[in-house]
mmCIF file of C-alpha atoms in Angstrom:
data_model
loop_
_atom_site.group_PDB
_atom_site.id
_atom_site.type_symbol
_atom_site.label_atom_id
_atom_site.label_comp_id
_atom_site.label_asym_id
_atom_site.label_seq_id
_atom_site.Cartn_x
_atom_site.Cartn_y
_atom_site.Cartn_z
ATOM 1 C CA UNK A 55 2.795 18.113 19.293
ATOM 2 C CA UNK A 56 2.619 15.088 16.939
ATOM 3 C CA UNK A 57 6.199 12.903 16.644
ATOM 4 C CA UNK A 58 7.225 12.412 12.977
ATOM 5 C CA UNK A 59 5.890 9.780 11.509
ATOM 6 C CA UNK A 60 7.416 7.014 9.182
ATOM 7 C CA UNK A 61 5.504 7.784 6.252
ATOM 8 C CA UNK A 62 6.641 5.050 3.895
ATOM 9 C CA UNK A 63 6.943 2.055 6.360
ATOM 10 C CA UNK A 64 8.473 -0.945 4.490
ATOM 11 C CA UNK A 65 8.965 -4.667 4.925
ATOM 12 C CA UNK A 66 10.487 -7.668 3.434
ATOM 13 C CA UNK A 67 8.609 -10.653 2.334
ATOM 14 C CA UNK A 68 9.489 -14.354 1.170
ATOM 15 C CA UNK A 69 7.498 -15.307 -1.831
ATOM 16 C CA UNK A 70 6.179 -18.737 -1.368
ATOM 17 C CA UNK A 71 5.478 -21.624 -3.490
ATOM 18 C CA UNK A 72 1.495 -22.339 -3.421
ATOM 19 C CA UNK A 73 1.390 -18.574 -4.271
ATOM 20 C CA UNK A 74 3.470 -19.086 -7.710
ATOM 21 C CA UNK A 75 2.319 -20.873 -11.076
ATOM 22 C CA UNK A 76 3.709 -23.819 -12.825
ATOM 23 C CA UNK A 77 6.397 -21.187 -14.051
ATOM 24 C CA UNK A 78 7.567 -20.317 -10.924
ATOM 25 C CA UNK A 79 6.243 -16.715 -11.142
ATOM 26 C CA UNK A 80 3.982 -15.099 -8.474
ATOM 27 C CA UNK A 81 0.150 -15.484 -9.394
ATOM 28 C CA UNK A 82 -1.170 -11.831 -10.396
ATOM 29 C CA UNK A 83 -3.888 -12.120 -7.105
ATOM 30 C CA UNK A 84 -0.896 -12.841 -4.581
ATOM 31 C CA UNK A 85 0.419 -9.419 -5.441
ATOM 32 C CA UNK A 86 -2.721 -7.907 -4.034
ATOM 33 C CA UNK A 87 -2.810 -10.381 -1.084
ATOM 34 C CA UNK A 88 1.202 -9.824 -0.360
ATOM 35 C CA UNK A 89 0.519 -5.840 -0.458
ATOM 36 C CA UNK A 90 -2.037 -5.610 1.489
ATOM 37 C CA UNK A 91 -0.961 -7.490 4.215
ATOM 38 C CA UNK A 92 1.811 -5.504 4.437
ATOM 39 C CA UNK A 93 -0.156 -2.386 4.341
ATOM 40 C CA UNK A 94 -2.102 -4.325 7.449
ATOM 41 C CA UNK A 95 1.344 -4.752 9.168
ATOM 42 C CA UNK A 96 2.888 -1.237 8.341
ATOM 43 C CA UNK A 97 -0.612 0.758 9.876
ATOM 44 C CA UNK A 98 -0.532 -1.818 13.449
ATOM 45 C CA UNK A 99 3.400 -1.883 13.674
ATOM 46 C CA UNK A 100 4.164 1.470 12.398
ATOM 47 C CA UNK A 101 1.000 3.656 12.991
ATOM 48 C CA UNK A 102 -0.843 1.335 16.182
ATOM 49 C CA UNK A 103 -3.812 1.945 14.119
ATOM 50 C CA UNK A 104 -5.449 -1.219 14.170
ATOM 51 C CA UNK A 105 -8.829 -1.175 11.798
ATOM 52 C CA UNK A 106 -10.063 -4.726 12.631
ATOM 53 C CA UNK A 107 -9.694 -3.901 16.500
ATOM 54 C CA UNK A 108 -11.497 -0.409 15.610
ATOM 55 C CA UNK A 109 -14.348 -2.254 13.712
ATOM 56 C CA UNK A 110 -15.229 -4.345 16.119
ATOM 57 C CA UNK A 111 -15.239 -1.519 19.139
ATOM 58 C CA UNK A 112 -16.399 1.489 17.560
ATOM 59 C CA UNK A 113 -18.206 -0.518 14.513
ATOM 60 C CA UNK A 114 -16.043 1.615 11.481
ATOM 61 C CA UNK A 115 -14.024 0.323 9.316
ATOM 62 C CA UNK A 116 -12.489 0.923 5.696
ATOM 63 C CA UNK A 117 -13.688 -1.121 2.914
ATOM 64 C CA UNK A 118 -11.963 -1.601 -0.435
ATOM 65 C CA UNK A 119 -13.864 0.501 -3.348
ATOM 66 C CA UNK A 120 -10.974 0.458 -5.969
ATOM 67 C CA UNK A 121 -7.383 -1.616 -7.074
ATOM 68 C CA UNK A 122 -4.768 -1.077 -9.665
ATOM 69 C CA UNK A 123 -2.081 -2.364 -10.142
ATOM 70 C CA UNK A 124 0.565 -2.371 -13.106
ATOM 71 C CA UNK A 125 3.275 -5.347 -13.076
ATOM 72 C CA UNK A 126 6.722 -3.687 -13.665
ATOM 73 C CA UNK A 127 8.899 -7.090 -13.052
ATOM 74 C CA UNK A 128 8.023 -11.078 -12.542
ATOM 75 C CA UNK A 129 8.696 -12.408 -8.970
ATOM 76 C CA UNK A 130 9.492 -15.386 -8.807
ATOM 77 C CA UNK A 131 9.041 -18.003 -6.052
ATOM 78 C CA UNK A 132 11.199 -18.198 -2.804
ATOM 79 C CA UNK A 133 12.234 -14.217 -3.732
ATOM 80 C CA UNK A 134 12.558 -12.048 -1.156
ATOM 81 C CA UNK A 135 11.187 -8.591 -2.159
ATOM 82 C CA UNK A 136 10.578 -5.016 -0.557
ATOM 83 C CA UNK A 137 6.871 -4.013 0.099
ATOM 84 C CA UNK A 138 6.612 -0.182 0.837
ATOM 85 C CA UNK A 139 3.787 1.530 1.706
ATOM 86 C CA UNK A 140 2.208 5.071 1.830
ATOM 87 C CA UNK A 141 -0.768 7.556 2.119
ATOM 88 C CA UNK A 142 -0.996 9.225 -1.833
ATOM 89 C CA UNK A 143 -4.501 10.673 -1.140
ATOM 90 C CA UNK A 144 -7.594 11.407 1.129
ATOM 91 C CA UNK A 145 -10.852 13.217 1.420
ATOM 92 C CA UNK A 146 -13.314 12.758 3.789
ATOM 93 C CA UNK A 147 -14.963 9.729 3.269
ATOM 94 C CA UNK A 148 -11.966 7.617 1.447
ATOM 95 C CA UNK A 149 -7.940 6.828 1.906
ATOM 96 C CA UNK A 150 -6.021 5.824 -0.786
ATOM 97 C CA UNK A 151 -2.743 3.986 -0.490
ATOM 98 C CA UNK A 152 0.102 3.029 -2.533
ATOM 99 C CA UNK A 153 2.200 -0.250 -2.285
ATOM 100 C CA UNK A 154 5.352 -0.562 -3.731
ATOM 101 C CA UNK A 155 6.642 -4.391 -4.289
ATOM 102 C CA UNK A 156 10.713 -3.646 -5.007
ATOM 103 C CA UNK A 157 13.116 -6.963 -5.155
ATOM 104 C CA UNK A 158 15.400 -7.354 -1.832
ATOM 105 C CA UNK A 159 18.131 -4.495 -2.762
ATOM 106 C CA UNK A 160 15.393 -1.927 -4.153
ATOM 107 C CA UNK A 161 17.405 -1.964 -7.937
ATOM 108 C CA UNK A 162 14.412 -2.517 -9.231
ATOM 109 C CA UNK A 163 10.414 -2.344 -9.137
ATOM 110 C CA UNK A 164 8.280 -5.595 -9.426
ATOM 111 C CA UNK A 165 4.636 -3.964 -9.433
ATOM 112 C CA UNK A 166 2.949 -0.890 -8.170
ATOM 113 C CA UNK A 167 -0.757 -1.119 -6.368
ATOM 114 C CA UNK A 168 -3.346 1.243 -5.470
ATOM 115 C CA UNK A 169 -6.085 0.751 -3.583
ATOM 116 C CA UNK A 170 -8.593 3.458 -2.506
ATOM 117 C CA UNK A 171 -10.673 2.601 1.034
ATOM 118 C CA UNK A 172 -13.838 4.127 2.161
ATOM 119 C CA UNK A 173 -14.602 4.915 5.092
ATOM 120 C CA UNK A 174 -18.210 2.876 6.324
ATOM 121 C CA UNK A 175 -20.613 2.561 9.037
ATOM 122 C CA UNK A 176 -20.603 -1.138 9.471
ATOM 123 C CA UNK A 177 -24.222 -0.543 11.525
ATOM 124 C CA UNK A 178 -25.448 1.523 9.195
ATOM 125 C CA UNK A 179 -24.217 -0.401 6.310
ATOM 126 C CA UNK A 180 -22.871 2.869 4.612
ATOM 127 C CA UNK A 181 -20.050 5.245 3.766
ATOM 128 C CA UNK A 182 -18.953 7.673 6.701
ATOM 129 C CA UNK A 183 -16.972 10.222 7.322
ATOM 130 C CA UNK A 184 -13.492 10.454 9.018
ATOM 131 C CA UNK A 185 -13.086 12.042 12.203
ATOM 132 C CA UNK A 186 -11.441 15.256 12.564
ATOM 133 C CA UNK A 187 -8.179 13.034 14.674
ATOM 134 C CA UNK A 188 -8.137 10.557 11.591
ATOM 135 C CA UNK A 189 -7.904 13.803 9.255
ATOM 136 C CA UNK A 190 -4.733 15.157 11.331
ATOM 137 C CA UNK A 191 -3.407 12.188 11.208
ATOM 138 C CA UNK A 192 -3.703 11.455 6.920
ATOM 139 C CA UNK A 193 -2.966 15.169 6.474
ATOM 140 C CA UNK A 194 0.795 14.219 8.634
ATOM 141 C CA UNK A 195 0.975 10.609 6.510
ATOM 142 C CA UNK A 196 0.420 12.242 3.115
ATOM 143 C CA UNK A 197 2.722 11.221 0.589
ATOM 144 C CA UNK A 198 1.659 13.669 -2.573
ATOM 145 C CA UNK A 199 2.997 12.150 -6.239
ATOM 146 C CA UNK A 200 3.049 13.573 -9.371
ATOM 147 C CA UNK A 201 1.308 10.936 -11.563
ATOM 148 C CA UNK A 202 -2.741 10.447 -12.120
ATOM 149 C CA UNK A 203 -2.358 7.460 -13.942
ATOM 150 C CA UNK A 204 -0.280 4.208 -12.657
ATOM 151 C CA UNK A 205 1.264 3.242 -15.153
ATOM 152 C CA UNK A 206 3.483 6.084 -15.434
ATOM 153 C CA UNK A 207 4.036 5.950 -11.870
ATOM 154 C CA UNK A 208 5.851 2.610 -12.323
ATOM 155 C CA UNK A 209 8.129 4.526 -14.848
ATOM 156 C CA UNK A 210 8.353 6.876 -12.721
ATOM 157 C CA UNK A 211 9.778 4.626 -9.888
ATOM 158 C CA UNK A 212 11.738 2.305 -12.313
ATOM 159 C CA UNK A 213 13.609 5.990 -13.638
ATOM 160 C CA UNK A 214 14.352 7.063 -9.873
ATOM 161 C CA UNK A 215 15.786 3.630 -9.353
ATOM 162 C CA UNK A 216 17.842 3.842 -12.718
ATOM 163 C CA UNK A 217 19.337 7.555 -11.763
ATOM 164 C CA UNK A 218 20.138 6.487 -8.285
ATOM 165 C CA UNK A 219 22.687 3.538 -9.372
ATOM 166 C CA UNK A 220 24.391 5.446 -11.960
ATOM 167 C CA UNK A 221 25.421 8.374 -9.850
#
């Protein structure tokens, strides 16, 4: 029987200075960079489900097909913030996963990020399908949410994080 799993892993980050503008605000392609990175961390440290180790044995890997992102908050150089990460959706030839950047006490939420992988054949050069162990696992990982489009989902978040400090 399968242990429970941490299904939204998060970690903090320091927001560094050659990643901001002249303004002292995080450059909109560091968000990307930042979350994913994390999301790199959270599926080695959390999951030990290391893709780059798993492309170069068994020659699969997951390739980005899709981003968005909405920008709730600036972040501003030498910030620490929150990245959290989870599994909102999966078939059987893609993973998508949402990253959460919150600032350090999660009051409030600086962007929101979805990207949707696809599985691929790196011999092959094309799309494959996950195994039935990677399917278990997704199907224990999923994190279902109620929005379609992202931009409410920041709303969303921003609302939960309102009602929480005013109870």
């Amino acid at each position: 029987m399968m242990k429970e799993l941490i299904k939204e892993p998060e970690s903090q980050v320091l927001v560094r200075f050659q990643d901001c503008d002249p303004y002292g605000h995080l450059n909109n392609s560091k968000y990307l960079d930042y979350m994913l990175n994390v999301r790199e961390d959270h599926l080695i440290n959390t999951y030990d489900f290391n893709v780059f180790k798993m492309a170069k044995e068994e020659g699969r890997a997951w390739v980005v097909g899709h981003h968005e992102m909405t920008y709730v908050r600036p972040v501003f150089v030498m910030e620490k913030v929150i990245v959290q990460s989870r599994l909102i959706d999966y078939t059987e030839k893609y993973v998508q996963a949402e990253m959460v950047m919150y600032d350090l006490h999660k009051t409030h939420v600086k962007a929101v990020l979805w990207t949707k992988f696809f599985h691929f054949d790196i011999k092959a050069q094309r799309g494959k399908e996950h195994s039935e162990d990677h399917l278990k696992l997704f199907k224990n990982l999923l994190v279902p949410i109620g929005e379609e489009k992202i931009e409410k989902r920041g709303r969303a978040l921003t609302e939960e994080l309102k009602a929480v400090r005013f109870q």
